[in-house]
Short mmCIF file of C-alpha atoms and ligand atoms in Angstrom, two decimals:
data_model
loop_
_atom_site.label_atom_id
_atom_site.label_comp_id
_atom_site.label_asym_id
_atom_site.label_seq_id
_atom_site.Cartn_x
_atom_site.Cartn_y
_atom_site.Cartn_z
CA UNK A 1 104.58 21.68 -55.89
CA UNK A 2 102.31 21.62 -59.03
CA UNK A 3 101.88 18.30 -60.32
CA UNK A 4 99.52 16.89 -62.74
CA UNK A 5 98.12 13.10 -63.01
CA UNK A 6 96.82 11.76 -66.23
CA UNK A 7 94.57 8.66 -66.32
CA UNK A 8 91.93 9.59 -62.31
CA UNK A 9 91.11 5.57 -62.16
CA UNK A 10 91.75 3.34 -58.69
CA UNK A 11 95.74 4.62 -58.50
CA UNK A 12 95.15 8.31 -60.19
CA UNK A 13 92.59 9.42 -57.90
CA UNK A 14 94.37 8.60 -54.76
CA UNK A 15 97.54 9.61 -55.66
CA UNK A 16 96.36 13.30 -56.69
CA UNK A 17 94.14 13.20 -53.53
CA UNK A 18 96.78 12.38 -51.31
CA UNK A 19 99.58 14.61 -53.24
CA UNK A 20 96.68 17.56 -52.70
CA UNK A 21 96.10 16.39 -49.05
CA UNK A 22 99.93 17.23 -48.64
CA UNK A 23 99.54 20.67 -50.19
CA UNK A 24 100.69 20.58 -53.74
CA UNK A 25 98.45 22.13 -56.41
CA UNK A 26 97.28 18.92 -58.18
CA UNK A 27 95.51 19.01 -62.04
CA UNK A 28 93.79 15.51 -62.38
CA UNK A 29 93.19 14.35 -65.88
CA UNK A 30 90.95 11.87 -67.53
CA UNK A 31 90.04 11.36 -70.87
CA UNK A 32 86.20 10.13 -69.88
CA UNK A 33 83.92 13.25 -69.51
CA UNK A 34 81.49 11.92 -67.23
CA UNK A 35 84.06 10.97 -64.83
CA UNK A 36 85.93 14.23 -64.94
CA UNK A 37 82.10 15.68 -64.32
CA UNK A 38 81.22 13.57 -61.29
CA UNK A 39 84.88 14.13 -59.88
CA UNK A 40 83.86 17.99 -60.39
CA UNK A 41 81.32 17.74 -57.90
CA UNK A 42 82.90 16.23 -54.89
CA UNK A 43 81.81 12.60 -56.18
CA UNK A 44 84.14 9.71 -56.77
CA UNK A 45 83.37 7.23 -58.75
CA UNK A 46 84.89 4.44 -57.33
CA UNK A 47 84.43 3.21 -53.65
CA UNK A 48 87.41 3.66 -51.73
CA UNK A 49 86.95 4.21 -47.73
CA UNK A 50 88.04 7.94 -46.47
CA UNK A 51 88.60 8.83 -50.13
CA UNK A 52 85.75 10.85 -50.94
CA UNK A 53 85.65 12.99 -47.64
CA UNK A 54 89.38 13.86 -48.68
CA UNK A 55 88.55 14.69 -51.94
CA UNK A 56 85.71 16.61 -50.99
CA UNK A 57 87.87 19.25 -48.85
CA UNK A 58 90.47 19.37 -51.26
CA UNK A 59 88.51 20.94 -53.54
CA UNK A 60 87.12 22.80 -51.06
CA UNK A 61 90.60 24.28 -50.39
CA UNK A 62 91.29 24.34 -54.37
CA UNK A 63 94.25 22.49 -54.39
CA UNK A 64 92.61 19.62 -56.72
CA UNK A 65 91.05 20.23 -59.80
CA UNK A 66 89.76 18.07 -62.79
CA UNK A 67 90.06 18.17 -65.97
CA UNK A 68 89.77 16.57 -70.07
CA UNK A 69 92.54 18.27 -71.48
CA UNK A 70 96.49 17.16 -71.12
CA UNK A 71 97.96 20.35 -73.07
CA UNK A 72 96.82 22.43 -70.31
CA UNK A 73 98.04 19.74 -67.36
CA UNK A 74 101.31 19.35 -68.69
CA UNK A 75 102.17 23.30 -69.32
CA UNK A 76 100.74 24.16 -66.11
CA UNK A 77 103.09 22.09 -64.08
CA UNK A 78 106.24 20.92 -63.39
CA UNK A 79 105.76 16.91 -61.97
CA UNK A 80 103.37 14.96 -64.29
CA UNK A 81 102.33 10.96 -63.39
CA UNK A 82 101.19 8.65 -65.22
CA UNK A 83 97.80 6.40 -63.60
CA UNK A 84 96.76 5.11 -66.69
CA UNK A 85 95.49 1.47 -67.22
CA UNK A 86 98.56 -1.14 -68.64
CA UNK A 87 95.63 -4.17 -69.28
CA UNK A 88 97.05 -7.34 -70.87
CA UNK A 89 96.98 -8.22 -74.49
CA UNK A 90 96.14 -11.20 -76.03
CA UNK A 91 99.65 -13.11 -75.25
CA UNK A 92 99.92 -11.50 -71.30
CA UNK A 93 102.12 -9.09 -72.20
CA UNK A 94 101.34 -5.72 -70.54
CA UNK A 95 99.28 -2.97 -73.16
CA UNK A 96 101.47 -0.04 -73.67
CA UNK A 97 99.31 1.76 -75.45
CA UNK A 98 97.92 4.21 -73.23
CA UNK A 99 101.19 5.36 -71.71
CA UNK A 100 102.71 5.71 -74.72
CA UNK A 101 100.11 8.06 -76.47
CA UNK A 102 100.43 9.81 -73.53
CA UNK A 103 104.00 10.10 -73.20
CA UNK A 104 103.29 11.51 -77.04
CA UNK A 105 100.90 13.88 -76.40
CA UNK A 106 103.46 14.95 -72.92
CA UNK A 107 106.23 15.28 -75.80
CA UNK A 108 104.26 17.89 -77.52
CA UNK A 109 103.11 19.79 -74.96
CA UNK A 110 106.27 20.66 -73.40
CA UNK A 111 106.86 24.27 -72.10
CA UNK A 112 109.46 23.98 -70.27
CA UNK A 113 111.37 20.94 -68.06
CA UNK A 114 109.40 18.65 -66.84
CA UNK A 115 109.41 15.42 -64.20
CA UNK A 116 107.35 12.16 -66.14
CA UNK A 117 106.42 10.03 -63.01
CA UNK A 118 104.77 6.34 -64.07
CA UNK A 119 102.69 5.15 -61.29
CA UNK A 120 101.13 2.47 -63.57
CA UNK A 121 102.71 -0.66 -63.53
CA UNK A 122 104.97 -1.21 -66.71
CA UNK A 123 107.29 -3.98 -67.84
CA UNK A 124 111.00 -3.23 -67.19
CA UNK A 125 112.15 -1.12 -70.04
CA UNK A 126 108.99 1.40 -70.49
CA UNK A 127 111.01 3.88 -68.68
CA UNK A 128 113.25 4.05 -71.99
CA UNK A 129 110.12 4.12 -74.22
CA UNK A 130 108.67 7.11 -72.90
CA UNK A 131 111.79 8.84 -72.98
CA UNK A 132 112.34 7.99 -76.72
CA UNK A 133 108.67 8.96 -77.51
CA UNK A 134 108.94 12.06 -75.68
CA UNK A 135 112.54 12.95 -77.28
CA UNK A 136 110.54 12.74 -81.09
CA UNK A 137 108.54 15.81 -80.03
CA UNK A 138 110.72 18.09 -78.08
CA UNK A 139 114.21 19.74 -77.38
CA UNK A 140 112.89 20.89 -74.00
CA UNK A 141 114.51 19.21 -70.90
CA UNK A 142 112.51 16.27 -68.70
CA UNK A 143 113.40 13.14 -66.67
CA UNK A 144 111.59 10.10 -66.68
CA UNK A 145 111.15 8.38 -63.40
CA UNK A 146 109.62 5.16 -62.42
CA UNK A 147 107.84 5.24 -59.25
CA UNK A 148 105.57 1.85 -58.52
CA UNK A 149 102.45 2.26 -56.57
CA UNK A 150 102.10 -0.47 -54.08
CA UNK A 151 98.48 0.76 -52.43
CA UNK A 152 95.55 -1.98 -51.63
CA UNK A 153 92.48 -1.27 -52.76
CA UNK A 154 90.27 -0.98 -49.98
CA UNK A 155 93.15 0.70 -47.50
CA UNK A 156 94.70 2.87 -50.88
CA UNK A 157 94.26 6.62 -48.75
CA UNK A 158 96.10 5.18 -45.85
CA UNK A 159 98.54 3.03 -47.78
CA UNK A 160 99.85 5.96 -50.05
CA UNK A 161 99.96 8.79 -46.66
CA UNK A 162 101.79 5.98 -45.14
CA UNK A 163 104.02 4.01 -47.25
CA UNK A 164 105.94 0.66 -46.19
CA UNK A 165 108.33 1.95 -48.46
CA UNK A 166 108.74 4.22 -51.55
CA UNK A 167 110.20 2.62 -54.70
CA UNK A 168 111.99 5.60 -57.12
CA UNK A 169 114.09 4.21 -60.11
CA UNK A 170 115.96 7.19 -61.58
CA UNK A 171 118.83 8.27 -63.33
CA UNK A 172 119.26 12.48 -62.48
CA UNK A 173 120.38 14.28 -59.62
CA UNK A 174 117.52 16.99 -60.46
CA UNK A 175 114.64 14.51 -60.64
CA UNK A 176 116.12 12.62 -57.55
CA UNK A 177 115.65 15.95 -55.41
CA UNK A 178 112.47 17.10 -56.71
CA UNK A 179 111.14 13.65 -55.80
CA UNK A 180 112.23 13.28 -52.68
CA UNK A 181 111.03 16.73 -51.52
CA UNK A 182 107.09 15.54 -52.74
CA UNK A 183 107.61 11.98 -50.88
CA UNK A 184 108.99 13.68 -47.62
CA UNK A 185 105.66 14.45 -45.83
CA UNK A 186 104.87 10.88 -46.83
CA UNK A 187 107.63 9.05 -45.02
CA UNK A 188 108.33 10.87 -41.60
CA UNK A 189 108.14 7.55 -39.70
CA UNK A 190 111.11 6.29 -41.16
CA UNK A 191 110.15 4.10 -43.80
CA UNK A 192 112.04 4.07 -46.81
CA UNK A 193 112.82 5.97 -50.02
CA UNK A 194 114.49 3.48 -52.39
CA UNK A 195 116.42 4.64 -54.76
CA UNK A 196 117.72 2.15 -57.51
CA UNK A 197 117.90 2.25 -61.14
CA UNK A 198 114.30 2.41 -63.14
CA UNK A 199 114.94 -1.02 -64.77
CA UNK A 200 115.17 -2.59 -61.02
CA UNK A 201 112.36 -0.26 -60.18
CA UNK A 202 109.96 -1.30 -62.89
CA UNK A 203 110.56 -5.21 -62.04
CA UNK A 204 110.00 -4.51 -58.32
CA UNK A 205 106.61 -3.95 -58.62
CA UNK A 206 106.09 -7.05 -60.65
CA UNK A 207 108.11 -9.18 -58.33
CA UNK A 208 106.43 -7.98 -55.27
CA UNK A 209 102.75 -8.61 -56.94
CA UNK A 210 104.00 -12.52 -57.81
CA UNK A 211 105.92 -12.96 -54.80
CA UNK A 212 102.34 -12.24 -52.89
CA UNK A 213 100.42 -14.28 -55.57
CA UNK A 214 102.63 -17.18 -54.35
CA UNK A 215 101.90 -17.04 -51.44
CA UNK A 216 98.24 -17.20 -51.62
CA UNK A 217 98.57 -19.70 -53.79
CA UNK A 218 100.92 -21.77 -52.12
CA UNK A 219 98.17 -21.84 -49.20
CA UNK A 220 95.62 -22.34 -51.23
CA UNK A 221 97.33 -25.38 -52.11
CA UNK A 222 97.99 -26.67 -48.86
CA UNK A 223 94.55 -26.19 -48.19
CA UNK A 224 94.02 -28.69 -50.88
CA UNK A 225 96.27 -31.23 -49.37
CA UNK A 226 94.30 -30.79 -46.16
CA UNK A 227 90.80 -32.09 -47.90
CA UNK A 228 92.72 -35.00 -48.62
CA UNK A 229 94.35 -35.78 -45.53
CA UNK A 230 92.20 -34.54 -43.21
CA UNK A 231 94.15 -32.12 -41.83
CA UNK A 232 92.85 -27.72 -40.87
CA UNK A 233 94.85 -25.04 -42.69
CA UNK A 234 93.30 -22.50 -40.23
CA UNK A 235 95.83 -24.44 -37.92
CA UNK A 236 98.65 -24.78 -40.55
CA UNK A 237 98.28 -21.06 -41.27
CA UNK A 238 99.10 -20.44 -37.18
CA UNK A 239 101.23 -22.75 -37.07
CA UNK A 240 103.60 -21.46 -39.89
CA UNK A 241 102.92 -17.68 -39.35
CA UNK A 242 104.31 -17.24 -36.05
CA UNK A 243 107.67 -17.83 -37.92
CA UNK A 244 108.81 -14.54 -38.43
CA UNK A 245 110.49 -15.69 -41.26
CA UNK A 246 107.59 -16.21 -42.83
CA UNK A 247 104.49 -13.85 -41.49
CA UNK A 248 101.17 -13.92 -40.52
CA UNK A 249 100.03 -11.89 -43.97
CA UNK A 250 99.04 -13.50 -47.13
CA UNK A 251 98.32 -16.62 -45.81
CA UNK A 252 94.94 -17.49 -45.88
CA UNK A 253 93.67 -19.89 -48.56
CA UNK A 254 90.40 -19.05 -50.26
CA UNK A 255 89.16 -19.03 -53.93
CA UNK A 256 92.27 -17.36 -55.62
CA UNK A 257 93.22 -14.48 -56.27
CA UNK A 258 91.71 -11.78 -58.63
CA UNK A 259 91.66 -7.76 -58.94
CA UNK A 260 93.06 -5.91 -61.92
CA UNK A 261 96.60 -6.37 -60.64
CA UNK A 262 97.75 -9.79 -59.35
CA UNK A 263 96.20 -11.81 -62.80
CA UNK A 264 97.60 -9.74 -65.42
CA UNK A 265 100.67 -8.87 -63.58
CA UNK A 266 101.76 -12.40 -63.28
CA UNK A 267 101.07 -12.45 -66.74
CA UNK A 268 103.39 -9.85 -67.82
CA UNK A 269 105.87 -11.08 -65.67
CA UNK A 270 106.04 -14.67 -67.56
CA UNK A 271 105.89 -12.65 -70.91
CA UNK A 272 108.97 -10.65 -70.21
CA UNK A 273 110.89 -13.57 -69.02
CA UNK A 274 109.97 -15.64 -72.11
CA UNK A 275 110.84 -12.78 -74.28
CA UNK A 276 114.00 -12.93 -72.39
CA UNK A 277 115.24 -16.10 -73.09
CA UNK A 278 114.00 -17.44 -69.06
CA UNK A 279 111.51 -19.88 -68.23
CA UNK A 280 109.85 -18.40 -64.94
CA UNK A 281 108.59 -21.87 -63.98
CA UNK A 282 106.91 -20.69 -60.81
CA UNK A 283 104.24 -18.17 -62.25
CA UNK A 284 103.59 -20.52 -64.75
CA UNK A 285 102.23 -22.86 -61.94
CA UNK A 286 100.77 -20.25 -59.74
CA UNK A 287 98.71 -18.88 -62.70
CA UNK A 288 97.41 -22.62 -63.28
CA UNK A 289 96.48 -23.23 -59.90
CA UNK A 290 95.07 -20.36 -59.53
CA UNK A 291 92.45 -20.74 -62.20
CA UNK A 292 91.72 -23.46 -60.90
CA UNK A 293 91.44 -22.55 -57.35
CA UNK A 294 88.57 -20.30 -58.79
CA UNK A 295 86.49 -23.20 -59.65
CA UNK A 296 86.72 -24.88 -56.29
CA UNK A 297 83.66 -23.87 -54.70
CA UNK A 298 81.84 -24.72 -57.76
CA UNK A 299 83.45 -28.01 -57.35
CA UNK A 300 82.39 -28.75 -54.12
CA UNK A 301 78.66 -27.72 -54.78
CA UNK A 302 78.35 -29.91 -57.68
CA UNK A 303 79.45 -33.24 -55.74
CA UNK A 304 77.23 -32.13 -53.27
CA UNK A 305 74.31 -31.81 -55.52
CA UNK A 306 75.22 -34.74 -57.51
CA UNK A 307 75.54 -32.37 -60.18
CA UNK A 308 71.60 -31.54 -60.70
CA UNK A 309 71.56 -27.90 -59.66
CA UNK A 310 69.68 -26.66 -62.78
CA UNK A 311 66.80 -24.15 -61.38
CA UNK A 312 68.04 -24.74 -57.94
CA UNK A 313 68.51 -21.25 -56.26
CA UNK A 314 71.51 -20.26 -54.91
CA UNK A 315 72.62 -17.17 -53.13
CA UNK A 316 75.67 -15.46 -53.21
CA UNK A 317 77.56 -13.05 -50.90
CA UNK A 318 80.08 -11.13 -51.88
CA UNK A 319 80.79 -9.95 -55.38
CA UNK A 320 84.10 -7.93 -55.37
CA UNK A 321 87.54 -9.83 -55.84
CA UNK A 322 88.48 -8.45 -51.91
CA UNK A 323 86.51 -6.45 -49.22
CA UNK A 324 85.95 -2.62 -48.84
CA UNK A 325 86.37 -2.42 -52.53
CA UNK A 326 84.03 -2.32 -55.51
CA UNK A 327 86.44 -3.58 -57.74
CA UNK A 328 85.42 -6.46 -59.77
CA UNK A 329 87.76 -7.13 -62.37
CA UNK A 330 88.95 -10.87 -62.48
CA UNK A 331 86.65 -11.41 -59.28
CA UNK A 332 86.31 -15.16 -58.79
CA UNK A 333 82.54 -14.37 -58.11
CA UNK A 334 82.16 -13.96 -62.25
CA UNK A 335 83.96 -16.78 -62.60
CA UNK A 336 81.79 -18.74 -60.59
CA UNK A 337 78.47 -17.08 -61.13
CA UNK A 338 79.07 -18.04 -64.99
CA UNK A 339 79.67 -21.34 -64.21
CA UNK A 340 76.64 -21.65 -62.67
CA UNK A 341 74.49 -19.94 -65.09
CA UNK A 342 75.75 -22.27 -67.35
CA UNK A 343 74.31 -25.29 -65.37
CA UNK A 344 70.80 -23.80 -65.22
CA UNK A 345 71.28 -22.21 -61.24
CA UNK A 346 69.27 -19.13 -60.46
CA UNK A 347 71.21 -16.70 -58.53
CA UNK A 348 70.53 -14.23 -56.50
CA UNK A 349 73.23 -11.78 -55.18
CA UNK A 350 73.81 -9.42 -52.70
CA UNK A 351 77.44 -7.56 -52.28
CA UNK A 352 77.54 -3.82 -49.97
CA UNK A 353 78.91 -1.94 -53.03
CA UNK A 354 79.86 -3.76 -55.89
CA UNK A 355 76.38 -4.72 -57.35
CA UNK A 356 76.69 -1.48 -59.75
CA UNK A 357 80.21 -3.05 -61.14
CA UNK A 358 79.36 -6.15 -61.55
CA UNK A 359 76.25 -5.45 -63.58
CA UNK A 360 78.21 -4.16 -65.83
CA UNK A 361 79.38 -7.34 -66.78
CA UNK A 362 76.77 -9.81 -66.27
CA UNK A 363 73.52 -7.73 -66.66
CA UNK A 364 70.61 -8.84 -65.44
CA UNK A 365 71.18 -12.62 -65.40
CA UNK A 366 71.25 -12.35 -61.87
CA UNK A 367 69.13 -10.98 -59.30
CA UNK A 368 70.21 -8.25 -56.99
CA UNK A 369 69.10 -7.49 -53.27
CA UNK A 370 70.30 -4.50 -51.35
CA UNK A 371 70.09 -6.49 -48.40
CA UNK A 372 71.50 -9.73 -47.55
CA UNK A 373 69.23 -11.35 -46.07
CA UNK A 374 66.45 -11.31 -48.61
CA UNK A 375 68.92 -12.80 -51.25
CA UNK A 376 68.58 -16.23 -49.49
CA UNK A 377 64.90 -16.59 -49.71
CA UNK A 378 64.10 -19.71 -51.26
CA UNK A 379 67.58 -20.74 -51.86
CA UNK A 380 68.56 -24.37 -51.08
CA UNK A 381 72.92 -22.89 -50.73
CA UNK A 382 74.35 -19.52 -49.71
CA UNK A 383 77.97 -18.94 -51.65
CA UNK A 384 80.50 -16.61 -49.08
CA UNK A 385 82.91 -14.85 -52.04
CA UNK A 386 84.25 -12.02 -50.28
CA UNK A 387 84.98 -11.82 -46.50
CA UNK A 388 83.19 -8.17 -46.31
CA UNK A 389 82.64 -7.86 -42.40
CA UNK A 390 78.90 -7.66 -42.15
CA UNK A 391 79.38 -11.20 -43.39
CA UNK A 392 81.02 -12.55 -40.36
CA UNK A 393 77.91 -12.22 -37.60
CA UNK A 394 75.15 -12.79 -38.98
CA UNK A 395 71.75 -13.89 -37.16
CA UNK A 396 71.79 -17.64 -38.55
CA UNK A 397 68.60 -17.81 -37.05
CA UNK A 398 67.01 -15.89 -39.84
CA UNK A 399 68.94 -17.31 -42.32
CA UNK A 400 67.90 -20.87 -41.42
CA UNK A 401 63.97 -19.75 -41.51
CA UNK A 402 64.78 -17.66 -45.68
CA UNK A 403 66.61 -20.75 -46.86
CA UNK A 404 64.94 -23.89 -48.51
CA UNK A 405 67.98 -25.58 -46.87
CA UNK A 406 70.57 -24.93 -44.89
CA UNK A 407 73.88 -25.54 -46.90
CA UNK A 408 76.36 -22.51 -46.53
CA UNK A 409 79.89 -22.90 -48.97
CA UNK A 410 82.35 -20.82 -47.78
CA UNK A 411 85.03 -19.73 -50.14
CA UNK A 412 86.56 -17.48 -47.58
CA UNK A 413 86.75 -19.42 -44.25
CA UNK A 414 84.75 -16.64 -42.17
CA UNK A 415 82.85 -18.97 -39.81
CA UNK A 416 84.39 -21.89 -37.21
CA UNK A 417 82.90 -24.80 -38.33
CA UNK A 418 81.94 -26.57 -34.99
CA UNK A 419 79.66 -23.29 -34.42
CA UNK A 420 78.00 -23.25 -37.41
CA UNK A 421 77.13 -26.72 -37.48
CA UNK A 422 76.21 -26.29 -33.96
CA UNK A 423 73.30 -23.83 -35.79
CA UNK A 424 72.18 -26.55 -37.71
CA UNK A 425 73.68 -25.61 -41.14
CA UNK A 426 75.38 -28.12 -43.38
CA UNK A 427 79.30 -26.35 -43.58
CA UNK A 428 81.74 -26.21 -46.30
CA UNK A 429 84.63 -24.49 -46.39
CA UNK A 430 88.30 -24.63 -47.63
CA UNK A 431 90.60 -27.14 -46.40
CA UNK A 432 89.32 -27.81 -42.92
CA UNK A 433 89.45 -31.40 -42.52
CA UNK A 434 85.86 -31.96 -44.42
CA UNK A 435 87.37 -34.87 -46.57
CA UNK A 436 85.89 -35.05 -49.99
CA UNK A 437 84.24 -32.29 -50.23
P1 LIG B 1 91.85 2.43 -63.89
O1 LIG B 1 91.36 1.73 -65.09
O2 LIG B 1 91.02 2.45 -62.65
O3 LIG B 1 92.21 3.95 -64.25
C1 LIG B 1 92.83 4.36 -65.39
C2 LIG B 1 92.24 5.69 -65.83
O4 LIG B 1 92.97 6.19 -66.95
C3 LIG B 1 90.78 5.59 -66.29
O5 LIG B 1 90.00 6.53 -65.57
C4 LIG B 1 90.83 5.93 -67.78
O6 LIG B 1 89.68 6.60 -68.23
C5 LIG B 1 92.07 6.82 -67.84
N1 LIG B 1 92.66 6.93 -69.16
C6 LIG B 1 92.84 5.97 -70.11
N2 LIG B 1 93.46 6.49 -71.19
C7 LIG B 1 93.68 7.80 -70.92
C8 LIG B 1 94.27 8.87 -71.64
N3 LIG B 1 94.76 8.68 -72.85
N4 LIG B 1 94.32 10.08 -71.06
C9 LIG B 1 93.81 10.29 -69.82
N5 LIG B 1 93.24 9.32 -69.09
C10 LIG B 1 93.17 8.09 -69.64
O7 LIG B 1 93.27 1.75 -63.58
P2 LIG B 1 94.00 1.66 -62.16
O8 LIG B 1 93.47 0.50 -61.38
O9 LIG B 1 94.03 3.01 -61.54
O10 LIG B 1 95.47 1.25 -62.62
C11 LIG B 1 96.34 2.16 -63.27
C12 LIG B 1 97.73 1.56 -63.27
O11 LIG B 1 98.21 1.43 -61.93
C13 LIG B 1 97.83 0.17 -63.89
O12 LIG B 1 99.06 0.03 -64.55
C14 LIG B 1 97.80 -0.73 -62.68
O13 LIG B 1 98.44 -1.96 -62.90
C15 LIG B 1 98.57 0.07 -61.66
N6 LIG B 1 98.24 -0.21 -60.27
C16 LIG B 1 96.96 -0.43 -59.89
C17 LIG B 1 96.68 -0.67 -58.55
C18 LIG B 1 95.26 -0.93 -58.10
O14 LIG B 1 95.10 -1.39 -56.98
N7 LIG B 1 94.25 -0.65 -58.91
C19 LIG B 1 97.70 -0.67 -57.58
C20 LIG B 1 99.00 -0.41 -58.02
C21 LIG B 1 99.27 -0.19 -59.36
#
């Protein structure tokens, strides 16, 4: 099939990899010229594991190519999707304004008739905006389908050539087929195409994103209790997740969630409701404790320094809001980095791939290191943020002759406790019986 993608970010890329990896002829578009350039030349610009190897040979084999200009993507080919970013305004409610200026520019273009595909997740009813949009411009034929991407960053390549399921919300017989012939390759296991209406389809996504918000946060809760009462969630979490009713996924309690989906999708979820006349009184309490979940570590440091860290050192590990990603956007590792600028901490960081994305944001009023280890020179507390594996052995050893002191917080729950005090380090971690702290 030939198939275009517009907007080559975290979703785009993968998608027209994948779709190219399957043998379709796929036209990737972005509107930022250095990105199309890098992408030209075998690079990706995001780190995604097995992503840029599969790129690589697909251009090899020329079924991928990259380009700045839509009018030429959407006359080539018959399937067009939409990756572009859906970032929340001011009031949560999801930014339409890239899809929709697309769906414009799509409307203009047409040759001929056309499948419009949004990947990007869109509050329920965008399926019926594009369409209008796209009517004001043409008389040609096209179907608008909505098609949620559920892929993790950090496992997206596998996650979208192997699908728990695949969500389509449609209305035509025509669009129906032509989508299930692309997903077929895609779902010869067995798992699911779902077929459903594209208002169900579009709401999907944002239920499944707050259902799995919940349930962190519900732990992360619990976890809370625990400091309390004295109790472990590690032994909660086993306890509870060999109920198949519940599962052993999404259940460890941490720092909160971040990313560029979970935040701003609970967002857009409550906005929709309100709009709608319903009072969503669950995402309303996950968002709160979620922000504050953020600050916990933070927390815990400061009643352990009596609050005079000011030109204390501190190291952190882990920058990016999960492992295997670079992906920083609403990281709790800005949140608390900040927070401890403000109080007059030096920091130094170390993180395998996200150092480039996070300087971004915070500049240089940080240090970097390369290499773990020589981020904790000096420092009298090492910060765990993100549970990257190289993370989980380390020669303690070493750390304990680099630090001024040996205080690790652990916003992730990577080590056992009795071990690591057994090393001689002072231990802190998320609801594991340390009372008060
Ligand atoms: P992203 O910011 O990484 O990528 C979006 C891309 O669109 C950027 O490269 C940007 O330059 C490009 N773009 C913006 N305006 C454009 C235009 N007018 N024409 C062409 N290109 C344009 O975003 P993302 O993380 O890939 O997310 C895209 C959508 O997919 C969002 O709605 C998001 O919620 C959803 N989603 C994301 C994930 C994820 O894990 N990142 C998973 C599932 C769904």
């Amino acid at each position: 099939m030939k198939i275009s993608v517009i907007g080559t970010g975290y979703v785009g890329l993968v998608v027209g990899t994948c779709l190219a990896e399957s043998g379709n002829n796929v036209v990737c578009v972005d509107i930022d010229e250095e990105k199309i350039k890098m992408l030209r030349k075998g690079k990706s610009p995001i780190f995604e594991p097995g992503l840029e190897e599969l790129l690589r040979s697909n251009i090899h084999e020329k079924r991928i190519t990259f380009t700045t200009s839509i009018e030429n993507a959407v006359k080539q080919n018959e399937v067009i999707f939409l990756a572009l970013p859906t970032p929340p305004n001011e009031d949560g409610s999801a930014d339409l304004k890239h899809v929709l200026t697309v769906a414009k520019q799509i409307g203009k273009f047409l040759n001929g008739y056309k499948v419009i595909v949004t990947k990007s997740t869109v509050p329920v009813g965008t399926a019926d905006k594009i369409r209008m949009t796209i009517e004001r411009e043409t008389t040609y034929e096209f179907d608008v389908v909505s098609n949620p991407e559920f892929l993790k960053e950090g496992a997206a390549v596998s996650d979208f050539m192997k699908p728990d399921r695949v969500v389509l919300g449609l209305r035509s017989v025509r669009a129906r087929k032509i989508m299930e012939d692309l997903y077929e390759p895609f779902v010869r296991t067995g798992n699911p195409i779902i077929v459903m209406d594209e208002r169900s389809s579009e709401i999907t996504k944002y239920a499944a994103n707050s259902l799995l918000a919940t349930k962190i946060t519900f732990m992360n809760e619990v976890a809370n209790l625990c400091e309390k009462v004295g109790a472990n969630v590690d032994s909660i979490r086993r306890g509870i997740g060999s109920d198949v009713r519940i599962g052993q996924h999404f259940l460890f309690s941490g720092i909160g969630y971040g990313g560029s989906c979970f935040p701003k999708d609970i967002t857009a979820l409550m906005h929709t409701s309100a709009h709608a006349g319903y009072d969503f009184k669950i995402l309303k309490a996950v968002d709160e404790v979620n922000t504050k979940q953020k600050s916990i570590l933070v927390d815990k440091l400061l009643k352990y320094f009596r609050k005079k860290i000011k030109g204390k050192h501190i190291a952190v590990w882990g920058l990016s809001f999960k492992p295997n990603t670079d992906d920083v956007r609403e990281a709790p590792s800005l949140v608390i980095i900040k927070q401890l600028l403000k109080r007059g901490a030096v920091i130094r960081v170390h993180d395998p791939v996200a150092m480039k994305e996070i300087r971004k944001q915070i500049g240089d009023s940080v240090k970097y290191f390369e290499n773990n280890y020589d981020a904790l020179k000096g420092t009298e507390a090492l910060l765990i943020l993100t549970e990257w594996n190289e993370f989980r052995r380390p020669d303690f050893e070493r750390m304990k002759q680099l630090m001024k002191r040996n205080i690790i917080f652990d916003g992730r729950n990577i080590y056992d406790p009795v071990m690591v005090r057994e090393k001689g380090f002072i231990y802190i971690s998320i609801g594991r019986g340390e009372i008060g702290l």
